[in-house]
């Protein structure tokens, strides 16, 4: 037998399909609407000249400013290398492989399963209902052995908010037994829907946040976990000693300054208004069967012939995210809200496709 090094990897890692990030999927284009990024780069400068020193584990200014932004105490905030690291830290800290399970509700964000599979933690999925809301009775009947429940609101890729009454019932049903994690990666686009004010009431609530979306800093890799002190203290035991580099901490602090927050809010207002324009345009297109309302910086649309639309746009350098393989999303494409001009380019391309079809 010729043993290949790949065979030395852990069994669950050999069997793992890595996260299919937009970057990995590639494409050639100039209209990138596939990764829910902010469409324009926000300039930041970096002045610290102390790179000979290790950074703080939890940079004080970043923590203080994010806590102030959310109306929390510093002890309720953990900063990490993106929200993705928060997803995994929770599993590493709270789940015994081979014993505890994590639950999530497809169609939803792909990293919950990738992280669990990497760590050999069993996953339990409960498909959402036709309106993308939780199947609460099915969830409640399968909580045995479940340690973590990941909910995404607004949900990626469907764009809906999860009904808060359902989350409240779930938090009550799991008190003392499991953590309910609300992934609020897109909450800055609809801040009134945040569950942050519930932390006082529910010791088992955890909230994930990021600077990657509304703050236009996907390349920075900076995210937050919000929870009560007991949870944060557990996570601090397993986090890397220096999760954020000095430049990242400095730029994050500046993004969270008063001026940074004001700029983020301007961007959000503009993207939200572009999204409503795009929603109307897509709904009017004969190529779409359904366009789902969204509270985030993307829209999910069901097309009558999505492979053809996806390919035709791809060939013109307009890159969308195919959702065909996501459970329940056959025929669906996810479209990130770009600049108004990028969205107009998309609509023009769709209209030309319609005309070509009719000719
Ligand atoms: C983008 C995204 C994340 C990851 O955010 P990072 O901070 O870039 O790691 C987490 N959850 C959801 C739902 C996302 O869409």
CSV table of N, CA and C and ligand atoms in Angstrom, one decimal, residues 19 35-36 80-87 108-112 151-157 183-186 208-213 217-219 221-224 297-298 334, ligand 1:
chain,number,residue,atom,x,y,z
A,19,UNK,N,-15.7,24.9,3.2
A,19,UNK,CA,-16.6,25.9,2.9
A,19,UNK,C,-16.4,26.5,1.5
A,35,UNK,N,-20.6,37.9,-2.6
A,35,UNK,CA,-20.1,37.6,-1.3
A,35,UNK,C,-20.6,38.5,-0.2
A,36,UNK,N,-21.7,39.2,-0.5
A,36,UNK,CA,-22.3,40.2,0.5
A,36,UNK,C,-21.3,41.2,1.1
A,80,UNK,N,-12.9,38.7,17.9
A,80,UNK,CA,-12.2,37.5,17.3
A,80,UNK,C,-11.9,37.7,15.8
A,81,UNK,N,-11.3,36.8,15.2
A,81,UNK,CA,-10.9,36.9,13.8
A,81,UNK,C,-12.1,36.6,13.0
A,82,UNK,N,-13.0,37.5,12.9
A,82,UNK,CA,-14.3,37.4,12.2
A,82,UNK,C,-15.3,36.6,13.0
A,83,UNK,N,-16.6,36.7,12.6
A,83,UNK,CA,-17.6,36.0,13.3
A,83,UNK,C,-17.4,34.5,13.1
A,84,UNK,N,-16.8,34.1,12.0
A,84,UNK,CA,-16.5,32.7,11.8
A,84,UNK,C,-15.7,32.1,12.9
A,85,UNK,N,-14.8,32.8,13.5
A,85,UNK,CA,-14.0,32.3,14.6
A,85,UNK,C,-14.9,32.1,15.8
A,86,UNK,N,-15.9,33.1,16.0
A,86,UNK,CA,-16.8,32.9,17.1
A,86,UNK,C,-17.7,31.7,17.0
A,87,UNK,N,-18.1,31.4,15.8
A,87,UNK,CA,-18.9,30.2,15.5
A,87,UNK,C,-18.1,28.9,16.0
A,108,UNK,N,-29.5,27.8,5.4
A,108,UNK,CA,-28.8,28.9,6.2
A,108,UNK,C,-27.3,28.9,5.9
A,109,UNK,N,-26.6,29.7,6.7
A,109,UNK,CA,-25.2,29.9,6.5
A,109,UNK,C,-24.4,28.6,6.6
A,110,UNK,N,-23.4,28.4,5.7
A,110,UNK,CA,-22.7,27.1,5.6
A,110,UNK,C,-21.7,26.8,6.6
A,111,UNK,N,-21.2,27.8,7.4
A,111,UNK,CA,-20.1,27.6,8.3
A,111,UNK,C,-20.5,26.8,9.5
A,112,UNK,N,-21.7,26.8,9.9
A,112,UNK,CA,-22.1,26.0,11.1
A,112,UNK,C,-21.8,24.5,10.9
A,151,UNK,N,-29.0,30.1,15.1
A,151,UNK,CA,-30.0,30.7,14.3
A,151,UNK,C,-29.4,31.9,13.6
A,152,UNK,N,-29.8,32.2,12.4
A,152,UNK,CA,-29.3,33.3,11.7
A,152,UNK,C,-30.4,34.3,11.3
A,153,UNK,N,-30.3,35.6,11.8
A,153,UNK,CA,-31.3,36.5,11.7
A,153,UNK,C,-30.8,37.9,11.5
A,154,UNK,N,-30.9,38.6,10.4
A,154,UNK,CA,-31.5,38.1,9.1
A,154,UNK,C,-30.7,36.9,8.6
A,155,UNK,N,-31.5,36.0,8.1
A,155,UNK,CA,-30.9,34.7,7.6
A,155,UNK,C,-30.2,34.8,6.3
A,156,UNK,N,-29.0,34.3,6.2
A,156,UNK,CA,-28.3,34.2,5.0
A,156,UNK,C,-28.5,32.8,4.4
A,157,UNK,N,-29.1,32.6,3.3
A,157,UNK,CA,-29.2,33.5,2.2
A,157,UNK,C,-30.7,34.0,2.0
A,183,UNK,N,-27.0,34.6,15.1
A,183,UNK,CA,-26.0,35.1,14.2
A,183,UNK,C,-26.5,36.4,13.6
A,184,UNK,N,-26.0,37.5,14.1
A,184,UNK,CA,-26.5,38.8,13.6
A,184,UNK,C,-25.5,39.5,12.7
A,185,UNK,N,-24.9,38.7,11.8
A,185,UNK,CA,-23.9,39.3,10.9
A,185,UNK,C,-24.5,40.5,10.1
A,186,UNK,N,-25.8,40.5,9.8
A,186,UNK,CA,-26.4,41.5,9.0
A,186,UNK,C,-27.3,42.5,9.8
A,208,UNK,N,-23.7,36.8,17.6
A,208,UNK,CA,-22.5,36.9,16.8
A,208,UNK,C,-22.7,38.2,15.9
A,209,UNK,N,-21.6,38.9,15.8
A,209,UNK,CA,-21.6,40.2,15.0
A,209,UNK,C,-20.3,40.2,14.1
A,210,UNK,N,-20.2,41.1,13.2
A,210,UNK,CA,-19.0,41.2,12.4
A,210,UNK,C,-18.8,42.6,11.8
A,211,UNK,N,-17.6,42.9,11.5
A,211,UNK,CA,-17.3,44.2,10.7
A,211,UNK,C,-17.3,43.9,9.2
A,212,UNK,N,-17.6,42.7,8.8
A,212,UNK,CA,-17.4,42.3,7.4
A,212,UNK,C,-18.4,42.8,6.5
A,213,UNK,N,-19.6,43.1,7.0
A,213,UNK,CA,-20.7,43.4,6.1
A,213,UNK,C,-21.0,44.9,6.1
A,217,UNK,N,-15.7,45.9,5.9
A,217,UNK,CA,-14.3,45.5,6.3
A,217,UNK,C,-14.1,44.0,6.3
A,218,UNK,N,-14.6,43.3,5.2
A,218,UNK,CA,-14.5,41.9,5.1
A,218,UNK,C,-13.1,41.4,5.1
A,219,UNK,N,-12.2,42.3,4.5
A,219,UNK,CA,-10.8,41.9,4.4
A,219,UNK,C,-10.0,42.1,5.7
A,221,UNK,N,-11.1,41.0,8.8
A,221,UNK,CA,-11.3,39.8,9.6
A,221,UNK,C,-11.4,40.2,11.1
A,222,UNK,N,-12.6,40.7,11.4
A,222,UNK,CA,-12.9,41.1,12.8
A,222,UNK,C,-14.3,40.9,13.1
A,223,UNK,N,-14.6,40.2,14.1
A,223,UNK,CA,-16.0,39.9,14.5
A,223,UNK,C,-16.1,39.9,16.0
A,224,UNK,N,-17.4,39.8,16.5
A,224,UNK,CA,-17.7,39.9,17.9
A,224,UNK,C,-18.6,38.8,18.4
A,297,UNK,N,-28.1,43.0,3.2
A,297,UNK,CA,-27.5,43.6,2.0
A,297,UNK,C,-27.5,42.6,0.8
A,298,UNK,N,-28.5,41.8,0.6
A,298,UNK,CA,-28.6,40.9,-0.5
A,298,UNK,C,-30.1,40.6,-0.7
A,334,UNK,N,-28.5,34.2,-5.1
A,334,UNK,CA,-28.4,35.3,-4.2
A,334,UNK,C,-27.6,36.4,-4.8
B,1,LIG,C1,-20.5,36.7,6.5
B,1,LIG,C2,-21.1,35.9,7.6
B,1,LIG,C3,-20.4,35.5,8.7
B,1,LIG,C4,-18.9,35.7,8.8
B,1,LIG,O1,-18.4,36.9,9.1
B,1,LIG,P1,-16.9,37.1,9.3
B,1,LIG,O2,-16.8,38.1,10.4
B,1,LIG,O3,-16.4,37.6,7.9
B,1,LIG,O4,-16.2,35.8,9.6
B,1,LIG,C5,-21.1,34.9,9.8
B,1,LIG,N1,-22.4,34.6,9.7
B,1,LIG,C6,-23.1,35.0,8.6
B,1,LIG,C7,-24.5,34.6,8.5
B,1,LIG,C8,-22.4,35.6,7.5
B,1,LIG,O5,-23.1,35.8,6.4
